[in-house]
Short mmCIF file of C-alpha atoms and ligand atoms in Angstrom, two decimals:
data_model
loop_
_atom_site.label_atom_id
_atom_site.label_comp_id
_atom_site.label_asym_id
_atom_site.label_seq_id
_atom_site.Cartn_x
_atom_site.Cartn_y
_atom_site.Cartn_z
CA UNK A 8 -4.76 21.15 -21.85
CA UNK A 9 -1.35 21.63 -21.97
CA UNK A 10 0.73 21.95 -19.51
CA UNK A 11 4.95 23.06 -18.78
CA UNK A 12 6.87 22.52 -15.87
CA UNK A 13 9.95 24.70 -15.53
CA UNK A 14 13.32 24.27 -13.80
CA UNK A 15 12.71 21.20 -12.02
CA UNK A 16 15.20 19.03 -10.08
CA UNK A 17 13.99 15.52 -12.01
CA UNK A 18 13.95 12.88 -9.86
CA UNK A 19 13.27 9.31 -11.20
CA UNK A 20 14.91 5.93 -9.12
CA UNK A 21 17.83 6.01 -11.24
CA UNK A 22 18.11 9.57 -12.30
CA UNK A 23 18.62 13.44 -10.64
CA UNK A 24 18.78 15.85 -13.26
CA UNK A 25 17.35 19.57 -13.89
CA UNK A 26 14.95 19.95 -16.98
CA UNK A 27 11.65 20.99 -18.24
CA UNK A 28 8.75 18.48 -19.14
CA UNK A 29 6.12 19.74 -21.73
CA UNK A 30 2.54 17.63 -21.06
CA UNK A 31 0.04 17.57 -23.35
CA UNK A 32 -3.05 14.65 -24.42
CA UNK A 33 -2.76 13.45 -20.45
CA UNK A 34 1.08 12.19 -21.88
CA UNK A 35 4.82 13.59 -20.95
CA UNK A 36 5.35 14.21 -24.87
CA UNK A 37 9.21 16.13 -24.18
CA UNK A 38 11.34 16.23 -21.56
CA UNK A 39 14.64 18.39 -22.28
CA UNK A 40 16.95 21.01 -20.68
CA UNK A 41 14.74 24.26 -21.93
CA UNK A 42 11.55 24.47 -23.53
CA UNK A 43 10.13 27.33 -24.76
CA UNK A 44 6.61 26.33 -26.15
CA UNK A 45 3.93 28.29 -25.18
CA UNK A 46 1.73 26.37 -22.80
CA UNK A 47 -1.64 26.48 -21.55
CA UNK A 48 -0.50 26.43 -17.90
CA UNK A 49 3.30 27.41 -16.64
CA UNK A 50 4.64 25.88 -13.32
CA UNK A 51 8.05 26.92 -12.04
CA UNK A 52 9.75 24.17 -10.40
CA UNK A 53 12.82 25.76 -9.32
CA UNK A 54 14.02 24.91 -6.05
CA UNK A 55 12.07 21.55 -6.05
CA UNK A 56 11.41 18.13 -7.53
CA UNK A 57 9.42 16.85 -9.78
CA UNK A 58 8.70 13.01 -9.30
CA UNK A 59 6.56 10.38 -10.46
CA UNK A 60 2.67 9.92 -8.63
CA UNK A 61 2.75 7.40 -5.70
CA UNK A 62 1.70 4.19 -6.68
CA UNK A 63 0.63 2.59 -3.24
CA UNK A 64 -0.31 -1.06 -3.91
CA UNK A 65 -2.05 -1.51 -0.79
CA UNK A 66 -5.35 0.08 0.29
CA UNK A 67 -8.73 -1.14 1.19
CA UNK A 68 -11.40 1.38 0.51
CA UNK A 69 -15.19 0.62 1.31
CA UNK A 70 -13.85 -2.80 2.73
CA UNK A 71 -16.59 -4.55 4.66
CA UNK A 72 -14.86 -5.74 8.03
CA UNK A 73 -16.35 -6.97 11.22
CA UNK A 74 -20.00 -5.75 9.93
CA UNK A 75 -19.00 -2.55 8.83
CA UNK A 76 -17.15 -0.50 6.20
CA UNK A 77 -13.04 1.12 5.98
CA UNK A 78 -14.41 4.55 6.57
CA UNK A 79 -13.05 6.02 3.00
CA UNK A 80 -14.48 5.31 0.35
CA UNK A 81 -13.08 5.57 -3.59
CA UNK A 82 -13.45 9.28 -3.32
CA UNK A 83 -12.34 10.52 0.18
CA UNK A 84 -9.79 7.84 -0.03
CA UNK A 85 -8.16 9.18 -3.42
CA UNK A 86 -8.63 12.40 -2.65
CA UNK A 87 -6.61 12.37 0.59
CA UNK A 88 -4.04 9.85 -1.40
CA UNK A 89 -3.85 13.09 -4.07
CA UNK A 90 -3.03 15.33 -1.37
CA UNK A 91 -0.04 13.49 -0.13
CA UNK A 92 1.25 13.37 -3.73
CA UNK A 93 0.17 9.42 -4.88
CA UNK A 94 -1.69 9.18 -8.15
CA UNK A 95 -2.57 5.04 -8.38
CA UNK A 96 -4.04 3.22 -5.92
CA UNK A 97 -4.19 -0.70 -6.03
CA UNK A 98 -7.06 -2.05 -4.10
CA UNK A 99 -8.69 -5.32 -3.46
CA UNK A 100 -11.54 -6.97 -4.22
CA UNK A 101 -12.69 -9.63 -1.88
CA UNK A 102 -14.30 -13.10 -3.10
CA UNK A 103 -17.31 -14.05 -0.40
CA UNK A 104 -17.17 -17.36 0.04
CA UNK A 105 -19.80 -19.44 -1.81
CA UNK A 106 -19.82 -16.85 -4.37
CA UNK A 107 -17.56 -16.46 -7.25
CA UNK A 108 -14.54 -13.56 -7.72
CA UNK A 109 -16.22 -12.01 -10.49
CA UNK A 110 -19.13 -11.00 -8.01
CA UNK A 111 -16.43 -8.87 -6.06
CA UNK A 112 -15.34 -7.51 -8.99
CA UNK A 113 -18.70 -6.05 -10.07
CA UNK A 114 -18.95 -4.95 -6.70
CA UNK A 115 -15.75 -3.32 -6.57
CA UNK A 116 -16.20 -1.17 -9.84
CA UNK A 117 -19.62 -0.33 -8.08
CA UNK A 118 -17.64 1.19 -5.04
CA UNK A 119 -15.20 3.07 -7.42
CA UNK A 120 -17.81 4.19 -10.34
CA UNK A 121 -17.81 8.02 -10.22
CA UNK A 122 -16.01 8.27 -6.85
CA UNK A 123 -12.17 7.53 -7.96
CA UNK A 124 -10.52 10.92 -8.04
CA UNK A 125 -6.93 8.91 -9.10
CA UNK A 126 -6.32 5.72 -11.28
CA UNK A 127 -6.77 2.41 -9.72
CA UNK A 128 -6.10 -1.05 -10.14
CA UNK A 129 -6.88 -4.03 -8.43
CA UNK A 130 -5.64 -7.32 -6.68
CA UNK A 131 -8.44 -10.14 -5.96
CA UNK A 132 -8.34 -11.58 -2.44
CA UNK A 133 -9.55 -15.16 -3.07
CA UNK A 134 -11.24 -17.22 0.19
CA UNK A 135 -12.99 -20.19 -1.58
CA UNK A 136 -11.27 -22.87 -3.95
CA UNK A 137 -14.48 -24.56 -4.18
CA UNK A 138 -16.13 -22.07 -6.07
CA UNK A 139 -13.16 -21.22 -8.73
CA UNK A 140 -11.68 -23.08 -11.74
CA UNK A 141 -9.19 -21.87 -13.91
CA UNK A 142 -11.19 -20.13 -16.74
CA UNK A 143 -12.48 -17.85 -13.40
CA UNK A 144 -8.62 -16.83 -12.80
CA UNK A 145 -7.91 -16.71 -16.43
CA UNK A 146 -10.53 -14.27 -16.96
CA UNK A 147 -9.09 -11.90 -14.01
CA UNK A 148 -6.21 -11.83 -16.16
CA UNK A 149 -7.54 -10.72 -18.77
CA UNK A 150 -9.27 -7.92 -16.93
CA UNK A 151 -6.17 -6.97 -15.69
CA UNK A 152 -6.53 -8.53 -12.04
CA UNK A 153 -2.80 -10.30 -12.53
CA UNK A 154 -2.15 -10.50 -8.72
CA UNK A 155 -4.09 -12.39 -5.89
CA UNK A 156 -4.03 -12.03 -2.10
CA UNK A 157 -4.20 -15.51 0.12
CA UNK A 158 -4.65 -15.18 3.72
CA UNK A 159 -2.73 -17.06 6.10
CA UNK A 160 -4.51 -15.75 8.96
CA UNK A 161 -8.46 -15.26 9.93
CA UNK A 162 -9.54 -18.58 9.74
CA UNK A 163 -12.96 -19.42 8.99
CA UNK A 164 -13.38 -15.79 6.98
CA UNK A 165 -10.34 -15.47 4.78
CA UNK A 166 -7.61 -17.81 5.55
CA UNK A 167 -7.04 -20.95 3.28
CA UNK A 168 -5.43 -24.18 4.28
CA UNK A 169 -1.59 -25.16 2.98
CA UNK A 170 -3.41 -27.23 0.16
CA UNK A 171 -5.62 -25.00 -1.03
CA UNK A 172 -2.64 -22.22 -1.22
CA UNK A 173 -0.15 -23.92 -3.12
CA UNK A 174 -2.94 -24.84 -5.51
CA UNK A 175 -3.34 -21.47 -6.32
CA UNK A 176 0.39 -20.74 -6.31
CA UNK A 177 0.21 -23.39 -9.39
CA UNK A 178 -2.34 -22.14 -11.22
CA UNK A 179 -0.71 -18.26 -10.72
CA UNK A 180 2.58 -20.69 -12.17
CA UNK A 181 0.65 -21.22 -15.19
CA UNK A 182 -1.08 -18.06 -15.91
CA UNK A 183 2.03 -15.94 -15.17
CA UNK A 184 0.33 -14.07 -12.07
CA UNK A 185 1.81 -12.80 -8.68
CA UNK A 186 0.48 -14.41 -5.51
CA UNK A 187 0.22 -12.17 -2.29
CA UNK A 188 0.38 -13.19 1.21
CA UNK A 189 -1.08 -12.11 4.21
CA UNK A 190 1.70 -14.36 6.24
CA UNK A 191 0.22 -15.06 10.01
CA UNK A 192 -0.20 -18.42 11.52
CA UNK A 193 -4.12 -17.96 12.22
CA UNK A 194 -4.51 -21.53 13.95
CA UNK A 195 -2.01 -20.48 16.82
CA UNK A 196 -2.94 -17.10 16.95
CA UNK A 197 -6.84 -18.01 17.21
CA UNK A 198 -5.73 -20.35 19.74
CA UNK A 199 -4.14 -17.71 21.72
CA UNK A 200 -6.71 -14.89 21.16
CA UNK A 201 -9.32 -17.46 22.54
CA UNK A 202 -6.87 -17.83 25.69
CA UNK A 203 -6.39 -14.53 26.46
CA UNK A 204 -10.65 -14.13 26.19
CA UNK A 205 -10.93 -16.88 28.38
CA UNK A 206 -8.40 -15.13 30.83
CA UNK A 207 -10.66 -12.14 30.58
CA UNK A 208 -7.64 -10.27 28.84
CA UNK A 209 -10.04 -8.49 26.35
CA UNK A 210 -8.22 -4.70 26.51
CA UNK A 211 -6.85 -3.85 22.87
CA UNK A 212 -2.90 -4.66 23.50
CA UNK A 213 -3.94 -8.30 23.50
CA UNK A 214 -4.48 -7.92 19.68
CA UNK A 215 -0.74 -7.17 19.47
CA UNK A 216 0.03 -10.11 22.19
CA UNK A 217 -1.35 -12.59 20.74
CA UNK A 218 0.08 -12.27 17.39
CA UNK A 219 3.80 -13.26 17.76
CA UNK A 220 6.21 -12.29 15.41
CA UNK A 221 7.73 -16.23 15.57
CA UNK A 222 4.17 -16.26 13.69
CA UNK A 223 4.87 -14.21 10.96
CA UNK A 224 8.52 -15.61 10.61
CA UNK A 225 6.78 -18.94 10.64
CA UNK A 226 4.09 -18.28 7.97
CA UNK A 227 6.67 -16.21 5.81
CA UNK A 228 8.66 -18.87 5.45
CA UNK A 229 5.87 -21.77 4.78
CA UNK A 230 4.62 -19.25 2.17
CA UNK A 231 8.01 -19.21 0.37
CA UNK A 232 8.33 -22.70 0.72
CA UNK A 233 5.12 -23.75 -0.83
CA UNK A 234 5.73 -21.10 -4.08
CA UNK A 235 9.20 -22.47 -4.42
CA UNK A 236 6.98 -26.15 -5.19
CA UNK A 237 4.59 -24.32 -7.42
CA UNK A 238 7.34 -22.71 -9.16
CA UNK A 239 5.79 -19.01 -8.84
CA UNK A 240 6.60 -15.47 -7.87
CA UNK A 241 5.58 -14.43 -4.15
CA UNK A 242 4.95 -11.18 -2.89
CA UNK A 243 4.97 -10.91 0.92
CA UNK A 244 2.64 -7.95 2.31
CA UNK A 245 3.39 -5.65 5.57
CA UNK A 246 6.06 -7.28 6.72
CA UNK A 247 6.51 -6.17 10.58
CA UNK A 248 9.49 -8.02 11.90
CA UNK A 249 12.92 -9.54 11.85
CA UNK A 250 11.51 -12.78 12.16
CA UNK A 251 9.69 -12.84 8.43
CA UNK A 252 12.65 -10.33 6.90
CA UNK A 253 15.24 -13.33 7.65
CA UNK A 254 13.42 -15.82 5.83
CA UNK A 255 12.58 -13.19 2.85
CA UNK A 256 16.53 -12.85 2.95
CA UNK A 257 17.95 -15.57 2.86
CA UNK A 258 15.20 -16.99 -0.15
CA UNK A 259 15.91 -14.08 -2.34
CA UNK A 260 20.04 -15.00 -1.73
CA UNK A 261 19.74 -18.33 -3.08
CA UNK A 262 17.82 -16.40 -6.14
CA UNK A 263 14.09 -17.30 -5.07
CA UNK A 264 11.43 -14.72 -6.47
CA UNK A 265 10.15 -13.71 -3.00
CA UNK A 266 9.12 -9.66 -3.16
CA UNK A 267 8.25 -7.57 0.05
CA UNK A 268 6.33 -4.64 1.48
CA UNK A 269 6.61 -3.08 4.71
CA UNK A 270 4.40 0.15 5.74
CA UNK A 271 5.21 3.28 7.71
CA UNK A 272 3.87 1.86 10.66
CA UNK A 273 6.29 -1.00 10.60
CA UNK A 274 9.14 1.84 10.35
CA UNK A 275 7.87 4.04 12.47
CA UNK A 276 5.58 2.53 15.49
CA UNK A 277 6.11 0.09 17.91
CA UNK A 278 4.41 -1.98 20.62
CA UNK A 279 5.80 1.44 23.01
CA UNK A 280 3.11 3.28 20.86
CA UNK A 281 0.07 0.97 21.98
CA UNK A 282 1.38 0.77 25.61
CA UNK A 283 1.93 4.22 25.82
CA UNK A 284 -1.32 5.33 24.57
CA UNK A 285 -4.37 5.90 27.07
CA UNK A 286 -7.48 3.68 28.14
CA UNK A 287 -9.00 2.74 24.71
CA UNK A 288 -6.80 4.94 22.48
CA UNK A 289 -4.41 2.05 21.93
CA UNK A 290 -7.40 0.53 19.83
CA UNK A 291 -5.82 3.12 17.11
CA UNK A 292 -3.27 0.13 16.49
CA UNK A 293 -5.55 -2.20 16.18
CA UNK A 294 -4.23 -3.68 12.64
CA UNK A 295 -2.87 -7.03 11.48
CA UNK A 296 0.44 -7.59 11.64
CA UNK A 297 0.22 -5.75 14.87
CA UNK A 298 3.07 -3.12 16.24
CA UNK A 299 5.99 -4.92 17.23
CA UNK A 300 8.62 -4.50 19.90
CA UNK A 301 11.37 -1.54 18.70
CA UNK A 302 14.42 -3.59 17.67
CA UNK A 303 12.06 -5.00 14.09
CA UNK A 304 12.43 -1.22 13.21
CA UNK A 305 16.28 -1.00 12.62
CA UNK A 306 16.00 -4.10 10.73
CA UNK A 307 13.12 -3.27 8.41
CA UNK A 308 14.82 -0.02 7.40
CA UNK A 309 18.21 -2.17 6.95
CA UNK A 310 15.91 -4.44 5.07
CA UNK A 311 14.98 -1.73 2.79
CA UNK A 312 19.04 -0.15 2.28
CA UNK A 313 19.57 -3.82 1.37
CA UNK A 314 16.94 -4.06 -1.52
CA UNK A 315 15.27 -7.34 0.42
CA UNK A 316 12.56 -5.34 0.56
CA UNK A 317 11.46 -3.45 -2.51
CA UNK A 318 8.13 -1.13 -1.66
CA UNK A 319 6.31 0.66 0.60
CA UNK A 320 2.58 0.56 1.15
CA UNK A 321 0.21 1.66 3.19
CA UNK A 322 -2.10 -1.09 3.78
CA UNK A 323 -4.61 1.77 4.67
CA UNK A 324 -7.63 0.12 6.06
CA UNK A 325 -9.39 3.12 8.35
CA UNK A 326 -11.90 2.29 10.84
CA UNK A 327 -12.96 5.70 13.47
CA UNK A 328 -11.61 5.25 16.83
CA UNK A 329 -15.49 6.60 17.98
CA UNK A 330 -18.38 4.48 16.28
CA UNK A 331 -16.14 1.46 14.63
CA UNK A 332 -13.56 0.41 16.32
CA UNK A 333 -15.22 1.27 19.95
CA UNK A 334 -17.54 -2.13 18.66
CA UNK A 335 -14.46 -3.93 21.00
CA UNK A 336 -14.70 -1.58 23.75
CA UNK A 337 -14.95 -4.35 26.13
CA UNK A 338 -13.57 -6.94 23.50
CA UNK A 339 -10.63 -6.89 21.58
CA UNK A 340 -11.61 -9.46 18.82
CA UNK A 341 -14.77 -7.17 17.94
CA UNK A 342 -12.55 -4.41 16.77
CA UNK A 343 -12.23 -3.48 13.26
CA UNK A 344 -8.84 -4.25 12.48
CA UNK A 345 -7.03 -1.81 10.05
CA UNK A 346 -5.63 1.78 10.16
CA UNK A 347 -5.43 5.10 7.91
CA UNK A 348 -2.09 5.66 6.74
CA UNK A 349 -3.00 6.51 2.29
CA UNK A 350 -2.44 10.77 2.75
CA UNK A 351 0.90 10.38 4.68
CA UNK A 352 3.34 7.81 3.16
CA UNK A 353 5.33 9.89 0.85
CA UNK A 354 5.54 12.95 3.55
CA UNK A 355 6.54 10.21 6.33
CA UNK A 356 9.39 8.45 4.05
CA UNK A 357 10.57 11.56 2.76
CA UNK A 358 11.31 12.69 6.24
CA UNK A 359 12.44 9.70 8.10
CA UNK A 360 14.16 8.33 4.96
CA UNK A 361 15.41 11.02 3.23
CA UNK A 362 16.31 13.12 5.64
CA UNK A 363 17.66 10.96 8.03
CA UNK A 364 19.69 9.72 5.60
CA UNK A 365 18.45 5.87 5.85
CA UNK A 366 17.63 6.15 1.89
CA UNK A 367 18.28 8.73 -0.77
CA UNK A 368 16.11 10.80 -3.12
CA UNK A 369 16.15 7.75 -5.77
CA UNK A 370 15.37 5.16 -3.23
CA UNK A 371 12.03 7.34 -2.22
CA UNK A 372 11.23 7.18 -5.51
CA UNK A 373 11.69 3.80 -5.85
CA UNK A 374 9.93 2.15 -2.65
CA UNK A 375 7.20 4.37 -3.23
CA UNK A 376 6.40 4.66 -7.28
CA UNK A 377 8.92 2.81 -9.43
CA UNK A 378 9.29 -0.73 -7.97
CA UNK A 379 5.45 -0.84 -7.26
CA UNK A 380 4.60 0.20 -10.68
CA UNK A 381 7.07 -2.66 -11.94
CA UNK A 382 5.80 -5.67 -9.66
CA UNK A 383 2.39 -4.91 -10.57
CA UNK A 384 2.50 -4.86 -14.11
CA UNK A 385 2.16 -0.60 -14.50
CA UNK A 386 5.61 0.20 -15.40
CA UNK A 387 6.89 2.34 -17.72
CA UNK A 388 3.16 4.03 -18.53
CA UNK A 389 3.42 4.42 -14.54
CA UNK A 390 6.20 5.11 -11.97
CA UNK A 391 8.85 6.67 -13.56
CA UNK A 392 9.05 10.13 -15.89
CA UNK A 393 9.57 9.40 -19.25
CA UNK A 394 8.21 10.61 -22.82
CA UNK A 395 5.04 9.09 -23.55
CA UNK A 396 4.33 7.81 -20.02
CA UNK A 397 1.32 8.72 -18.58
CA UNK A 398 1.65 12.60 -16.76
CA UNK A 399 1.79 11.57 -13.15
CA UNK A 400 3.64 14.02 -11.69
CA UNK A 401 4.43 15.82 -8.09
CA UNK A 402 6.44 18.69 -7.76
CA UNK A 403 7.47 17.99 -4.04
CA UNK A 404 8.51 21.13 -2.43
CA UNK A 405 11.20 20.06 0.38
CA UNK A 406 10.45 23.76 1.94
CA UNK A 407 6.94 23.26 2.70
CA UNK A 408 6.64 22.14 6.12
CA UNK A 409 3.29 20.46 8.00
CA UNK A 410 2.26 18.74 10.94
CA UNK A 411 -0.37 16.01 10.52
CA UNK A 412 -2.99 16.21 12.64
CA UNK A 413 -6.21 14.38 12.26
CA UNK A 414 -8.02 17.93 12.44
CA UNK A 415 -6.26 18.81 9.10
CA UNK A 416 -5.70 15.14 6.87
CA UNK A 417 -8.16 14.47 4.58
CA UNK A 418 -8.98 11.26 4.98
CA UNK A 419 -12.36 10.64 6.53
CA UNK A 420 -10.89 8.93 9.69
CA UNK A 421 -11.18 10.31 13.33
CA UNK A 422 -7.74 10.03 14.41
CA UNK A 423 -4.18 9.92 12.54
CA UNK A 424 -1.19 7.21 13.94
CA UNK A 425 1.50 10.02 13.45
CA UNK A 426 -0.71 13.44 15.32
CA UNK A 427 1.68 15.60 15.57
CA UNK A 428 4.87 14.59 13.37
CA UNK A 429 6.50 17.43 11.82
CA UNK A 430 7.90 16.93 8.17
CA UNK A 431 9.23 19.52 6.34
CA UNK A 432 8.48 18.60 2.53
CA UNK A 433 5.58 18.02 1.18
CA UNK A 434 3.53 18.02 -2.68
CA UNK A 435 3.26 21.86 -4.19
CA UNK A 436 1.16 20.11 -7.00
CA UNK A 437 0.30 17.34 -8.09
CA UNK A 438 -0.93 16.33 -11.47
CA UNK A 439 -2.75 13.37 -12.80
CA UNK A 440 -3.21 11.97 -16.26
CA UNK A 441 -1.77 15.64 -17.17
CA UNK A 442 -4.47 17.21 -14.95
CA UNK A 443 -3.63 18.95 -12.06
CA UNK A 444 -5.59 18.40 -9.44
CA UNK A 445 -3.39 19.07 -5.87
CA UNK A 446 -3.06 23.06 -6.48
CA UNK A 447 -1.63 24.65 -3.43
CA UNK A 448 -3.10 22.68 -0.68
CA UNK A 449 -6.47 22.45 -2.78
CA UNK A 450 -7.98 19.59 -4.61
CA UNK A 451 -9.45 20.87 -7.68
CA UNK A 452 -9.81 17.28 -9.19
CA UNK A 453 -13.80 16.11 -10.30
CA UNK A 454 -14.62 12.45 -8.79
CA UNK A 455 -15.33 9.89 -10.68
CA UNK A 456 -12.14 11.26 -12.82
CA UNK A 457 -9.85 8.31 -12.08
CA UNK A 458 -9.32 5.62 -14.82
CA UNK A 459 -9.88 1.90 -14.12
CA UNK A 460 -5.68 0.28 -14.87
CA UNK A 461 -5.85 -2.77 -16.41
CA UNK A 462 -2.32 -4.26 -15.08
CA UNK A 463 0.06 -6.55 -17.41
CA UNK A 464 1.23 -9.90 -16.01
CA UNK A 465 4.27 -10.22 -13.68
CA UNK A 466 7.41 -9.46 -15.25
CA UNK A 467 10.81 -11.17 -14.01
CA UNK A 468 12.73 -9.65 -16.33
CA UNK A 469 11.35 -5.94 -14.78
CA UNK A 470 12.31 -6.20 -11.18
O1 LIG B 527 -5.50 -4.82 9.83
C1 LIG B 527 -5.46 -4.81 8.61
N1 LIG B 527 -4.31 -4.84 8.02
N2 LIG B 527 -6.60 -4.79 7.90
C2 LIG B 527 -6.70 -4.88 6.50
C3 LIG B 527 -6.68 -6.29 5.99
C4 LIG B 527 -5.29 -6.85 5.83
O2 LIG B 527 -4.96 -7.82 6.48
O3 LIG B 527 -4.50 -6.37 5.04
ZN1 LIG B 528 -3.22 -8.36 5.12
ZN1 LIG B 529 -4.31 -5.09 3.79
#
């Protein structure tokens, strides 16, 4: 199949130019000012832009959680990521303790086998030092599993102690990998969850008030402090506040390889949301790092203007408000924590970045395709437009206007954080692997379609 995109307004993180792009053998084989090859499908892009697929490097699809399951799984969950114009998923695996990475991994491929409608990679999460040696981590690698999550937080599921963190900040040292963290103090914030239970404060706000944000501030900067010891690259996940930002600022000034995400929510939400919302409703922002208080907002998106933070994910973890996350009706440490975010990032940065003028065209690009695609070893087959990349494309049409509404998303999730947020752009098409499968609000995509993405190893040199 072959397929030629007229007219359109090119928009990479560096470039904004008008051409045509001719796609053929799933590749971008020319890009120039006007082709006229015959072609087996004809799109006119005029009056929009053509960018490169979201890469969001954050999801959690068919995650087990608090005896249950994120309610996508690899196919609703890619499908509703096509529909709001992203093309690569990375996900992650999560090592069981007692039992050994690889074990996830199978288990992972399981989840994804003949279900992924996009390409998708993955992180591992790793929860047990006892039960991995080097030749375990080596062999991620090689399957292209070059970046690991550590949790700070959730002790006695996922977190791991100081030691057994900077450990594995050495051995990422050595095998040229990229360490994530999850950056919460769990001791002091299990200490003050059990509090608040004892004080019978059990309603969902005292998720969000008993996570401070001196905790993520705190853990950020232990985090940074044990990978400047081990001598490796860092990559701090939804950041939410001032607090962590400072500390991820002032490393990277004195030239430390510290890397950061934030989320929409982060951007958008704040503790006002949860407080505002009615009765058990506020269990919606149930997620870890919780909502914070509105002035982290201002200084996330200044964060972002100033390059100390370089993508945006969506960390989308969905759990329904009705059969999951009601588990904590009368109990705020039995809900689910996570929320849906994987169909909406694009539309939501597009309109409160783009259009309000807190980043431009390039930037979008960048936070939400290019920079992931470089920190996760993807880039240049992924994340930009270029000949001989692979054809992940969206023509964005900045006239097409929606609301998003739960009734209407796609993902398989009972409620949506932003109900009711106009934006007014919003993908015409979107094509993957030079196949289209977002046609005019339809997904004509097959599952099981999306490619496994073997990632390369970090890359200073790249971001
Ligand atoms: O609440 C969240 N974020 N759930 C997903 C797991 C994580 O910490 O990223
Ligand atoms: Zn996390
Ligand atoms: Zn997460």
């Amino acid at each position: 199949m072959t397929i030629l995109i007229k007219n359109g307004r090119i928009i990479t993180d560096v470039e904004d130019y008008t051409a045509d792009i001719f796609i053929e053998k799933g590749k971008i084989s020319t890009i120039f000012s006007k082709i006229s090859s015959d072609a087996d499908v004809i799109i006119d892009a005029s009056d929009k832009y053509v960018i490169p697929g979201g890469i969001d490097a954050h999801t959690h699809l068919d995650m087990p959680l608090a005896n249950t399951f994120s309610s996508d799984n690899f196919e609703s969950g890619t499908i509703a990521a096509a529909y709001g114009g992203t093309t690569t998923i990375i996900d992650f695996p999560s090592q069981d303790r007692g039992s050994s990475p690889q074990d996830a991994l199978q288990r992972w491929f399981q989840k994804a086998e003949g279900k992924a409608c996009i390409d998708f990679g993955f992180h591992m999460i790793l929860t047990d030092t006892t039960r991995l040696e080097m030749e375990d981590l080596k062999e991620l690698v090689n399957e292209g599993i070059t970046s690991f999550k550590l949790f700070m937080a959730y002790p006695g599921s996922l977190m791991l102690d100081d030691g057994s963190i900077f450990e594995l900040m050495r051995a990422a040292q050595k095998l040229g990998s990229l360490i994530c963290i999850h950056a919460e103090n769990g001791e002091v914030i299990d200490s003050l969850v059990n509090e608040a239970v004892e004080d019978g404060k059990t309603a969902p706000l005292f998720h969000a008030l008993t996570r401070p944000a001196s905790m993520e501030g705190e853990a950020i900067n232990r985090s940074i402090a044990l990978a400047k010891v081990a001598g490796c690259p860092v990559y701090i996940v939804h950041v939410s506040t001032y607090d962590g930002l400072k500390r991820i600022m002032e490393a990277r000034d004195q030239g430390t390889p510290v890397f950061a995400e934030t989320c929409p929510q982060y951007l958008l939400l704040s503790l006002d949301d949860m407080i505002d919302s009615k009765g058990f409703e506020s269990a919606k922002y149930v997620f870890t790092p919780p909502l914070r208080e509105q002035g982290h907002q201002e200084k996330l998106w200044d964060g972002i203007a100033k390059n100390h933070i370089q993508v945006v994910a969506t960390d989308h973890c969905p759990f329904n408000l009705n059969g999951q996350k009601d588990f904590g009706k009368d109990d705020f440490t039995k809900i689910p924590n996570g929320a849906p975010g994987i169909e909406n990032r694009l539309h939501l940065m597009y309109e409160n970045g783009v259009k309000k003028n807190k980043i431009s065209l390039n930037r979008w690009v960048e936070l939400c395709a290019t920079r992931p695609a470089k920190i996760f070893g993807l880039y240049p087959k992924k994340g930009t437009i270029a000949v001989d990349g692979d054809a992940d494309l969206v023509i964005w049409d900045p006239k097409q206007e929606i609301t998003i509404s739960a009734k209407t998303h796609h993902m398989n999730v009972d409620y949506n954080l932003y109900e009711g947020y106009k934006i007014s752009g919003s993908p015409a098409t979107v094509i993957s692997n030079g196949e289209i499968i977002v046609d005019n609000n339809k997904f004509i995509g097959k599952a099981g379609r999306g490619k496994y993405l073997k990632r390369d190893l970090f890359s200073a040199e790249l971001v």
